[in-house]
Structures are given as structure tokens and as C-alpha cells.
PDB file of C-alpha atoms and ligand atoms in Angstrom:
ATOM      1  CA  UNK A 608      69.655  60.487  80.668  1.00 88.00           C
ATOM      2  CA  UNK A 609      65.961  61.102  81.393  1.00 95.00           C
ATOM      3  CA  UNK A 610      64.907  64.716  81.858  1.00 97.00           C
ATOM      4  CA  UNK A 611      63.852  65.287  85.461  1.00 97.00           C
ATOM      5  CA  UNK A 612      60.525  67.045  85.790  1.00 98.00           C
ATOM      6  CA  UNK A 613      59.041  68.191  89.081  1.00 97.00           C
ATOM      7  CA  UNK A 614      55.301  68.665  89.499  1.00 98.00           C
ATOM      8  CA  UNK A 615      54.160  70.822  92.363  1.00 97.00           C
ATOM      9  CA  UNK A 616      51.187  72.934  93.426  1.00 96.00           C
ATOM     10  CA  UNK A 617      49.265  73.914  96.522  1.00 94.00           C
ATOM     11  CA  UNK A 618      47.100  71.621  98.630  1.00 93.00           C
ATOM     12  CA  UNK A 619      44.238  70.254  96.535  1.00 95.00           C
ATOM     13  CA  UNK A 620      45.472  71.908  93.334  1.00 96.00           C
ATOM     14  CA  UNK A 621      45.278  68.578  91.500  1.00 96.00           C
ATOM     15  CA  UNK A 622      48.909  67.394  91.423  1.00 96.00           C
ATOM     16  CA  UNK A 623      48.006  63.753  91.924  1.00 96.00           C
ATOM     17  CA  UNK A 624      45.143  63.954  89.421  1.00 96.00           C
ATOM     18  CA  UNK A 625      47.513  65.444  86.819  1.00 98.00           C
ATOM     19  CA  UNK A 626      50.243  62.882  87.580  1.00 98.00           C
ATOM     20  CA  UNK A 627      47.794  59.994  87.127  1.00 97.00           C
ATOM     21  CA  UNK A 628      47.166  61.259  83.583  1.00 97.00           C
ATOM     22  CA  UNK A 629      50.911  61.461  82.833  1.00 98.00           C
ATOM     23  CA  UNK A 630      51.222  57.957  84.293  1.00 97.00           C
ATOM     24  CA  UNK A 631      48.500  56.791  81.912  1.00 96.00           C
ATOM     25  CA  UNK A 632      50.667  58.154  79.063  1.00 96.00           C
ATOM     26  CA  UNK A 633      53.473  55.871  80.280  1.00 96.00           C
ATOM     27  CA  UNK A 634      55.558  58.414  82.173  1.00 98.00           C
ATOM     28  CA  UNK A 635      57.257  57.060  85.331  1.00 98.00           C
ATOM     29  CA  UNK A 636      56.153  59.035  88.404  1.00 98.00           C
ATOM     30  CA  UNK A 637      57.795  59.228  91.820  1.00 98.00           C
ATOM     31  CA  UNK A 638      55.128  60.256  94.339  1.00 97.00           C
ATOM     32  CA  UNK A 639      57.283  61.955  97.003  1.00 94.00           C
ATOM     33  CA  UNK A 640      54.503  62.482  99.509  1.00 91.00           C
ATOM     34  CA  UNK A 641      53.502  58.817  99.335  1.00 95.00           C
ATOM     35  CA  UNK A 642      57.127  57.722  99.721  1.00 96.00           C
ATOM     36  CA  UNK A 643      57.512  60.054 102.726  1.00 95.00           C
ATOM     37  CA  UNK A 644      54.391  58.576 104.347  1.00 95.00           C
ATOM     38  CA  UNK A 645      55.742  55.106 103.780  1.00 96.00           C
ATOM     39  CA  UNK A 646      59.167  55.943 105.224  1.00 97.00           C
ATOM     40  CA  UNK A 647      57.453  57.245 108.372  1.00 96.00           C
ATOM     41  CA  UNK A 648      56.223  53.778 109.234  1.00 96.00           C
ATOM     42  CA  UNK A 649      58.877  51.508 107.727  1.00 96.00           C
ATOM     43  CA  UNK A 650      62.282  53.099 108.307  1.00 96.00           C
ATOM     44  CA  UNK A 651      63.357  52.186 111.857  1.00 96.00           C
ATOM     45  CA  UNK A 652      65.995  54.895 111.981  1.00 96.00           C
ATOM     46  CA  UNK A 653      63.421  57.547 111.041  1.00 97.00           C
ATOM     47  CA  UNK A 654      60.914  56.186 113.572  1.00 97.00           C
ATOM     48  CA  UNK A 655      63.517  56.357 116.335  1.00 97.00           C
ATOM     49  CA  UNK A 656      64.506  59.947 115.466  1.00 97.00           C
ATOM     50  CA  UNK A 657      60.867  61.075 115.346  1.00 97.00           C
ATOM     51  CA  UNK A 658      60.231  59.515 118.741  1.00 97.00           C
ATOM     52  CA  UNK A 659      63.283  61.320 120.114  1.00 97.00           C
ATOM     53  CA  UNK A 660      61.934  64.671 118.907  1.00 96.00           C
ATOM     54  CA  UNK A 661      58.187  64.213 119.554  1.00 96.00           C
ATOM     55  CA  UNK A 662      58.049  61.452 122.144  1.00 96.00           C
ATOM     56  CA  UNK A 663      56.764  57.867 122.023  1.00 95.00           C
ATOM     57  CA  UNK A 664      53.232  59.134 121.348  1.00 96.00           C
ATOM     58  CA  UNK A 665      54.261  60.031 117.800  1.00 97.00           C
ATOM     59  CA  UNK A 666      53.318  56.411 117.069  1.00 97.00           C
ATOM     60  CA  UNK A 667      50.175  54.601 118.127  1.00 96.00           C
ATOM     61  CA  UNK A 668      50.223  51.231 119.884  1.00 94.00           C
ATOM     62  CA  UNK A 669      49.603  49.487 116.564  1.00 94.00           C
ATOM     63  CA  UNK A 670      52.756  51.233 115.164  1.00 92.00           C
ATOM     64  CA  UNK A 671      50.786  53.566 112.891  1.00 95.00           C
ATOM     65  CA  UNK A 672      51.959  57.176 112.755  1.00 96.00           C
ATOM     66  CA  UNK A 673      50.014  59.534 115.021  1.00 96.00           C
ATOM     67  CA  UNK A 674      49.703  62.416 112.584  1.00 93.00           C
ATOM     68  CA  UNK A 675      47.261  64.326 114.772  1.00 91.00           C
ATOM     69  CA  UNK A 676      49.591  64.253 117.775  1.00 95.00           C
ATOM     70  CA  UNK A 677      52.603  65.362 115.722  1.00 95.00           C
ATOM     71  CA  UNK A 678      50.560  68.090 114.010  1.00 89.00           C
ATOM     72  CA  UNK A 679      49.404  69.431 117.391  1.00 91.00           C
ATOM     73  CA  UNK A 680      53.020  69.635 118.619  1.00 94.00           C
ATOM     74  CA  UNK A 681      54.040  71.459 115.429  1.00 90.00           C
ATOM     75  CA  UNK A 682      51.072  73.816 115.792  1.00 83.00           C
ATOM     76  CA  UNK A 683      52.564  74.994 119.109  1.00 87.00           C
ATOM     77  CA  UNK A 684      56.177  75.056 117.955  1.00 91.00           C
ATOM     78  CA  UNK A 685      56.748  75.695 114.263  1.00 85.00           C
ATOM     79  CA  UNK A 686      60.472  74.876 114.509  1.00 92.00           C
ATOM     80  CA  UNK A 687      59.472  71.236 114.978  1.00 95.00           C
ATOM     81  CA  UNK A 688      58.282  71.152 111.374  1.00 90.00           C
ATOM     82  CA  UNK A 689      61.821  71.907 110.219  1.00 89.00           C
ATOM     83  CA  UNK A 690      63.096  69.112 112.441  1.00 94.00           C
ATOM     84  CA  UNK A 691      60.527  66.658 111.085  1.00 94.00           C
ATOM     85  CA  UNK A 692      61.404  67.595 107.509  1.00 90.00           C
ATOM     86  CA  UNK A 693      65.123  67.296 108.163  1.00 92.00           C
ATOM     87  CA  UNK A 694      64.562  63.714 109.335  1.00 96.00           C
ATOM     88  CA  UNK A 695      62.365  62.627 106.415  1.00 94.00           C
ATOM     89  CA  UNK A 696      63.503  64.638 103.371  1.00 90.00           C
ATOM     90  CA  UNK A 697      67.057  63.303 103.034  1.00 92.00           C
ATOM     91  CA  UNK A 698      65.713  59.724 102.984  1.00 95.00           C
ATOM     92  CA  UNK A 699      63.072  60.590 100.363  1.00 93.00           C
ATOM     93  CA  UNK A 700      65.760  62.219  98.221  1.00 91.00           C
ATOM     94  CA  UNK A 701      68.000  59.156  98.606  1.00 93.00           C
ATOM     95  CA  UNK A 702      65.163  56.853  97.487  1.00 95.00           C
ATOM     96  CA  UNK A 703      64.426  59.224  94.632  1.00 94.00           C
ATOM     97  CA  UNK A 704      68.019  59.016  93.364  1.00 93.00           C
ATOM     98  CA  UNK A 705      67.844  55.202  93.277  1.00 95.00           C
ATOM     99  CA  UNK A 706      64.450  55.378  91.539  1.00 96.00           C
ATOM    100  CA  UNK A 707      65.738  57.903  88.948  1.00 95.00           C
ATOM    101  CA  UNK A 708      68.464  55.498  88.008  1.00 95.00           C
ATOM    102  CA  UNK A 709      65.964  52.740  87.204  1.00 96.00           C
ATOM    103  CA  UNK A 710      64.244  54.992  84.638  1.00 96.00           C
ATOM    104  CA  UNK A 711      67.301  56.679  83.170  1.00 93.00           C
ATOM    105  CA  UNK A 712      66.392  55.553  79.630  1.00 95.00           C
ATOM    106  CA  UNK A 713      62.934  57.160  79.631  1.00 96.00           C
ATOM    107  CA  UNK A 714      62.576  60.478  77.759  1.00 96.00           C
ATOM    108  CA  UNK A 715      61.507  62.095  81.009  1.00 97.00           C
ATOM    109  CA  UNK A 716      60.477  61.198  84.535  1.00 98.00           C
ATOM    110  CA  UNK A 717      58.247  63.063  86.977  1.00 98.00           C
ATOM    111  CA  UNK A 718      58.570  63.712  90.677  1.00 97.00           C
ATOM    112  CA  UNK A 719      55.341  64.819  92.351  1.00 97.00           C
ATOM    113  CA  UNK A 720      55.977  66.861  95.455  1.00 94.00           C
ATOM    114  CA  UNK A 721      53.974  69.494  97.324  1.00 90.00           C
ATOM    115  CA  UNK A 722      57.126  71.148  98.629  1.00 87.00           C
ATOM    116  CA  UNK A 723      59.537  71.507  95.719  1.00 91.00           C
ATOM    117  CA  UNK A 724      60.293  75.154  96.449  1.00 91.00           C
ATOM    118  CA  UNK A 725      59.828  75.123 100.210  1.00 81.00           C
ATOM    119  CA  UNK A 726      62.348  72.279 100.581  1.00 78.00           C
ATOM    120  CA  UNK A 727      64.886  73.641  98.071  1.00 79.00           C
ATOM    121  CA  UNK A 728      64.436  70.507  95.964  1.00 86.00           C
ATOM    122  CA  UNK A 729      63.834  72.621  92.861  1.00 89.00           C
ATOM    123  CA  UNK A 730      67.562  72.503  92.092  1.00 91.00           C
ATOM    124  CA  UNK A 731      67.249  68.788  91.314  1.00 91.00           C
ATOM    125  CA  UNK A 732      64.964  69.306  88.292  1.00 95.00           C
ATOM    126  CA  UNK A 733      65.448  70.228  84.650  1.00 96.00           C
ATOM    127  CA  UNK A 734      61.863  71.533  84.407  1.00 97.00           C
ATOM    128  CA  UNK A 735      59.221  72.359  86.975  1.00 98.00           C
ATOM    129  CA  UNK A 736      55.490  72.291  86.309  1.00 98.00           C
ATOM    130  CA  UNK A 737      53.066  73.915  88.719  1.00 98.00           C
ATOM    131  CA  UNK A 738      49.430  72.860  88.858  1.00 98.00           C
ATOM    132  CA  UNK A 739      47.333  75.915  89.509  1.00 97.00           C
ATOM    133  CA  UNK A 740      43.781  75.872  90.757  1.00 96.00           C
ATOM    134  CA  UNK A 741      41.865  78.969  91.940  1.00 96.00           C
ATOM    135  CA  UNK A 742      41.531  79.119  95.717  1.00 95.00           C
ATOM    136  CA  UNK A 743      37.741  78.800  95.889  1.00 95.00           C
ATOM    137  CA  UNK A 744      37.849  75.524  93.915  1.00 96.00           C
ATOM    138  CA  UNK A 745      40.773  74.209  95.978  1.00 96.00           C
ATOM    139  CA  UNK A 746      38.915  74.939  99.212  1.00 96.00           C
ATOM    140  CA  UNK A 747      35.804  73.216  97.949  1.00 96.00           C
ATOM    141  CA  UNK A 748      37.719  70.118  96.760  1.00 95.00           C
ATOM    142  CA  UNK A 749      39.801  69.730  99.922  1.00 95.00           C
ATOM    143  CA  UNK A 750      36.798  70.270 102.225  1.00 96.00           C
ATOM    144  CA  UNK A 751      35.094  67.380 100.446  1.00 95.00           C
ATOM    145  CA  UNK A 752      38.159  65.142 100.148  1.00 93.00           C
ATOM    146  CA  UNK A 753      39.543  65.557 103.677  1.00 91.00           C
ATOM    147  CA  UNK A 754      36.341  66.361 105.534  1.00 92.00           C
ATOM    148  CA  UNK A 755      37.703  69.694 106.794  1.00 93.00           C
ATOM    149  CA  UNK A 756      35.977  73.032 107.279  1.00 94.00           C
ATOM    150  CA  UNK A 757      36.822  76.158 105.288  1.00 96.00           C
ATOM    151  CA  UNK A 758      39.012  77.696 108.035  1.00 94.00           C
ATOM    152  CA  UNK A 759      41.075  74.509 108.352  1.00 91.00           C
ATOM    153  CA  UNK A 760      41.732  74.422 104.603  1.00 94.00           C
ATOM    154  CA  UNK A 761      42.604  78.129 104.547  1.00 94.00           C
ATOM    155  CA  UNK A 762      45.041  77.599 107.427  1.00 89.00           C
ATOM    156  CA  UNK A 763      46.827  74.908 105.403  1.00 87.00           C
ATOM    157  CA  UNK A 764      46.911  77.113 102.305  1.00 92.00           C
ATOM    158  CA  UNK A 765      48.418  79.945 104.370  1.00 90.00           C
ATOM    159  CA  UNK A 766      51.301  77.696 105.443  1.00 83.00           C
ATOM    160  CA  UNK A 767      52.379  77.078 101.848  1.00 88.00           C
ATOM    161  CA  UNK A 768      54.236  79.303  99.417  1.00 92.00           C
ATOM    162  CA  UNK A 769      51.743  81.553  97.558  1.00 94.00           C
ATOM    163  CA  UNK A 770      50.582  80.293  94.135  1.00 95.00           C
ATOM    164  CA  UNK A 771      51.837  83.414  92.409  1.00 95.00           C
ATOM    165  CA  UNK A 772      55.370  82.703  93.689  1.00 96.00           C
ATOM    166  CA  UNK A 773      55.157  79.062  92.594  1.00 96.00           C
ATOM    167  CA  UNK A 774      54.099  80.180  89.110  1.00 97.00           C
ATOM    168  CA  UNK A 775      56.946  82.701  88.988  1.00 97.00           C
ATOM    169  CA  UNK A 776      59.485  80.011  89.864  1.00 96.00           C
ATOM    170  CA  UNK A 777      58.120  77.315  87.487  1.00 97.00           C
ATOM    171  CA  UNK A 778      58.757  76.629  83.800  1.00 97.00           C
ATOM    172  CA  UNK A 779      55.217  75.532  82.916  1.00 97.00           C
ATOM    173  CA  UNK A 780      51.747  75.919  84.399  1.00 98.00           C
ATOM    174  CA  UNK A 781      48.808  73.523  84.177  1.00 98.00           C
ATOM    175  CA  UNK A 782      45.494  75.198  84.956  1.00 98.00           C
ATOM    176  CA  UNK A 783      43.057  72.905  86.734  1.00 97.00           C
ATOM    177  CA  UNK A 784      39.956  75.062  86.975  1.00 95.00           C
ATOM    178  CA  UNK A 785      37.201  72.904  85.422  1.00 92.00           C
ATOM    179  CA  UNK A 786      37.267  75.140  82.328  1.00 95.00           C
ATOM    180  CA  UNK A 787      40.470  74.527  80.382  1.00 96.00           C
ATOM    181  CA  UNK A 788      40.906  70.904  79.289  1.00 97.00           C
ATOM    182  CA  UNK A 789      43.465  69.159  81.504  1.00 97.00           C
ATOM    183  CA  UNK A 790      44.013  66.486  78.874  1.00 96.00           C
ATOM    184  CA  UNK A 791      44.982  68.897  76.121  1.00 97.00           C
ATOM    185  CA  UNK A 792      47.349  70.825  78.412  1.00 98.00           C
ATOM    186  CA  UNK A 793      49.005  67.554  79.450  1.00 98.00           C
ATOM    187  CA  UNK A 794      49.254  66.289  75.866  1.00 97.00           C
ATOM    188  CA  UNK A 795      50.902  69.542  74.829  1.00 97.00           C
ATOM    189  CA  UNK A 796      53.513  69.298  77.597  1.00 98.00           C
ATOM    190  CA  UNK A 797      54.043  65.565  76.992  1.00 98.00           C
ATOM    191  CA  UNK A 798      54.821  66.277  73.325  1.00 97.00           C
ATOM    192  CA  UNK A 799      57.235  69.052  74.252  1.00 96.00           C
ATOM    193  CA  UNK A 800      59.065  66.808  76.711  1.00 96.00           C
ATOM    194  CA  UNK A 801      59.267  63.767  74.449  1.00 95.00           C
ATOM    195  CA  UNK A 802      60.408  65.601  71.307  1.00 82.00           C
TER     196      UNK A 802
HETATM  197  P1  LIG B1259      47.299  67.332  98.016  1.00 87.10           P
HETATM  198  O1  LIG B1259      48.589  68.041  97.864  1.00 87.10           O
HETATM  199  O2  LIG B1259      46.408  67.993  99.005  1.00 87.10           O
HETATM  200  O3  LIG B1259      47.420  65.849  98.226  1.00 87.10           O
HETATM  201  P2  LIG B1259      46.743  67.350  95.158  1.00 87.10           P
HETATM  202  O4  LIG B1259      47.327  68.622  94.630  1.00 87.10           O
HETATM  203  O5  LIG B1259      47.470  66.093  94.868  1.00 87.10           O
HETATM  204  O6  LIG B1259      46.421  67.497  96.679  1.00 87.10           O
HETATM  205  P3  LIG B1259      44.407  66.018  94.135  1.00 87.10           P
HETATM  206  O7  LIG B1259      44.372  65.039  95.247  1.00 87.10           O
HETATM  207  O8  LIG B1259      44.821  65.570  92.776  1.00 87.10           O
HETATM  208  O9  LIG B1259      45.281  67.286  94.560  1.00 87.10           O
HETATM  209  O10 LIG B1259      43.001  66.757  93.991  1.00 87.10           O
HETATM  210  C1  LIG B1259      42.289  67.240  95.128  1.00 87.10           C
HETATM  211  C2  LIG B1259      40.840  66.769  95.061  1.00 87.10           C
HETATM  212  O11 LIG B1259      40.209  67.397  93.963  1.00 87.10           O
HETATM  213  C3  LIG B1259      40.712  65.264  94.829  1.00 87.10           C
HETATM  214  O12 LIG B1259      39.598  64.792  95.533  1.00 87.10           O
HETATM  215  C4  LIG B1259      40.510  65.160  93.301  1.00 87.10           C
HETATM  216  O13 LIG B1259      39.756  64.026  92.968  1.00 87.10           O
HETATM  217  C5  LIG B1259      39.750  66.457  93.008  1.00 87.10           C
HETATM  218  N1  LIG B1259      40.092  66.979  91.660  1.00 87.10           N
HETATM  219  C6  LIG B1259      41.305  67.433  91.265  1.00 87.10           C
HETATM  220  N2  LIG B1259      41.255  67.847  89.975  1.00 87.10           N
HETATM  221  C7  LIG B1259      40.005  67.632  89.563  1.00 87.10           C
HETATM  222  C8  LIG B1259      39.322  67.856  88.320  1.00 87.10           C
HETATM  223  N3  LIG B1259      39.936  68.388  87.258  1.00 87.10           N
HETATM  224  N4  LIG B1259      38.014  67.515  88.256  1.00 87.10           N
HETATM  225  C9  LIG B1259      37.387  67.005  89.337  1.00 87.10           C
HETATM  226  N5  LIG B1259      37.954  66.775  90.527  1.00 87.10           N
HETATM  227  C10 LIG B1259      39.242  67.077  90.648  1.00 87.10           C
END
């Protein structure tokens, strides 16, 4: 049975960047956040439940998801975030179980997810890796990537579990700070997990 490895980290820490390198080494990766985004627009049952909670406006006329509208509702009522997660997460986990089965003969498989600890998913993994990036670099990268200002990025960081807690709860840390080689850290972990 393949070892199940979770990769997490704060917004803009470099999870996806790190996972792309593992993928290059041949490791199967389940990108939870991508799967969740896909479910939002393809699973009719999910779409119906989201419209029941947030209203028809949760989807645009062209059937795309109206993230801004949903985010503004959540901004005014934080309990709606729990509701949204309780609609999407069980389906992502279900898809993940089916996916895991396809790769059961690999030495290990990776699940990339921003919310491994926040969503209690950590129990599903044999090992958890956290990607750590100092806040000033994260802010800079996310401002550029998502075209946000510093306050908006800081607001998002504030809504996530603190890095120090994520490190405390993880088995391994990858430091993505432009100083320590990402490649050598990933090679080291890859060797540990394949041997
Ligand atoms: P999110 O959870 O917000 O989706 P993430 O943790 O997956 O973010 P990435 O998307 O991998 O983070 O990285 C955030 C941004 O920083 C991206 O634009 C990425 O290209 C850039 N980045 C990440 N790591 C590095 C690095 N080592 N060198 C240069 N740019 C990097």
C-alpha cells in the first residue's frame, strides 16, 4: 500500500511549486484545491446545495462560480464558511479515496491541500510535510500572483492556522525562502520516502 503524504502550508508558501517538483520525480499528486474548484462547477448536487445556502447568485449566468459573491457573504457571516466546506470537503475526500486506490502500488502518493489541519484531514495521512515561507516573501509573492494589496494578503494569512502551529503538527518541513535549495530538500525527502 502506498504511503499517504500530505503537503500543506499557508497561502503562497509554495505548496504547488513544491508538488510540481515531486511530480517531476514521478510521484502521483492529488491537488485537493483544484479538485474542489472543479467539483464546484461540475457536481450538480453540490451546485444545488450551494445555491440553497448562498442563493442563485452563487453562480453566474454562464454557470461559472461567483467566488466574489460567495466570499462577500462569508465575510459577513463566518459560519457560512463551515457550511460551504461541509458541502465540498466530503466529495473531495470521496474522490481522493478513489484516486488513492489507483496508485496503491506506488511507494508513496501526495495530497496537496491548504487546509489539512483546519479540516481535520491530517488523520488520513502517514506523513505530513509543511512548506514554510517567511511572511514577507509570501506577501510579496501573493501580491504579484493574485494582484492583491498587502492588507488583503495579510487578511487571508490571518484566517489560516499560524505557520508555527503547522510546523508543530507536521513530520517534515520544506523551507521555501529563496536561500535553501528546494531541490535538495525535496530529493532528501523523496529518498527517505522511497527507501
Ligand atoms: P496557494 O495556497 O495560495 O495556492 P501555494 O502554497 O500553492 O499557494 P505557489 O502557488 O506554489 O504557492 O507559490 C506562490 C507564488 O510564488 C507563485 O506565483 C509561485 O510561482 C511563486 N513561488 C513559489 N515558490 C517560489 C520559488 N522558490 N521561487 C520563485 N517563485 C516562487
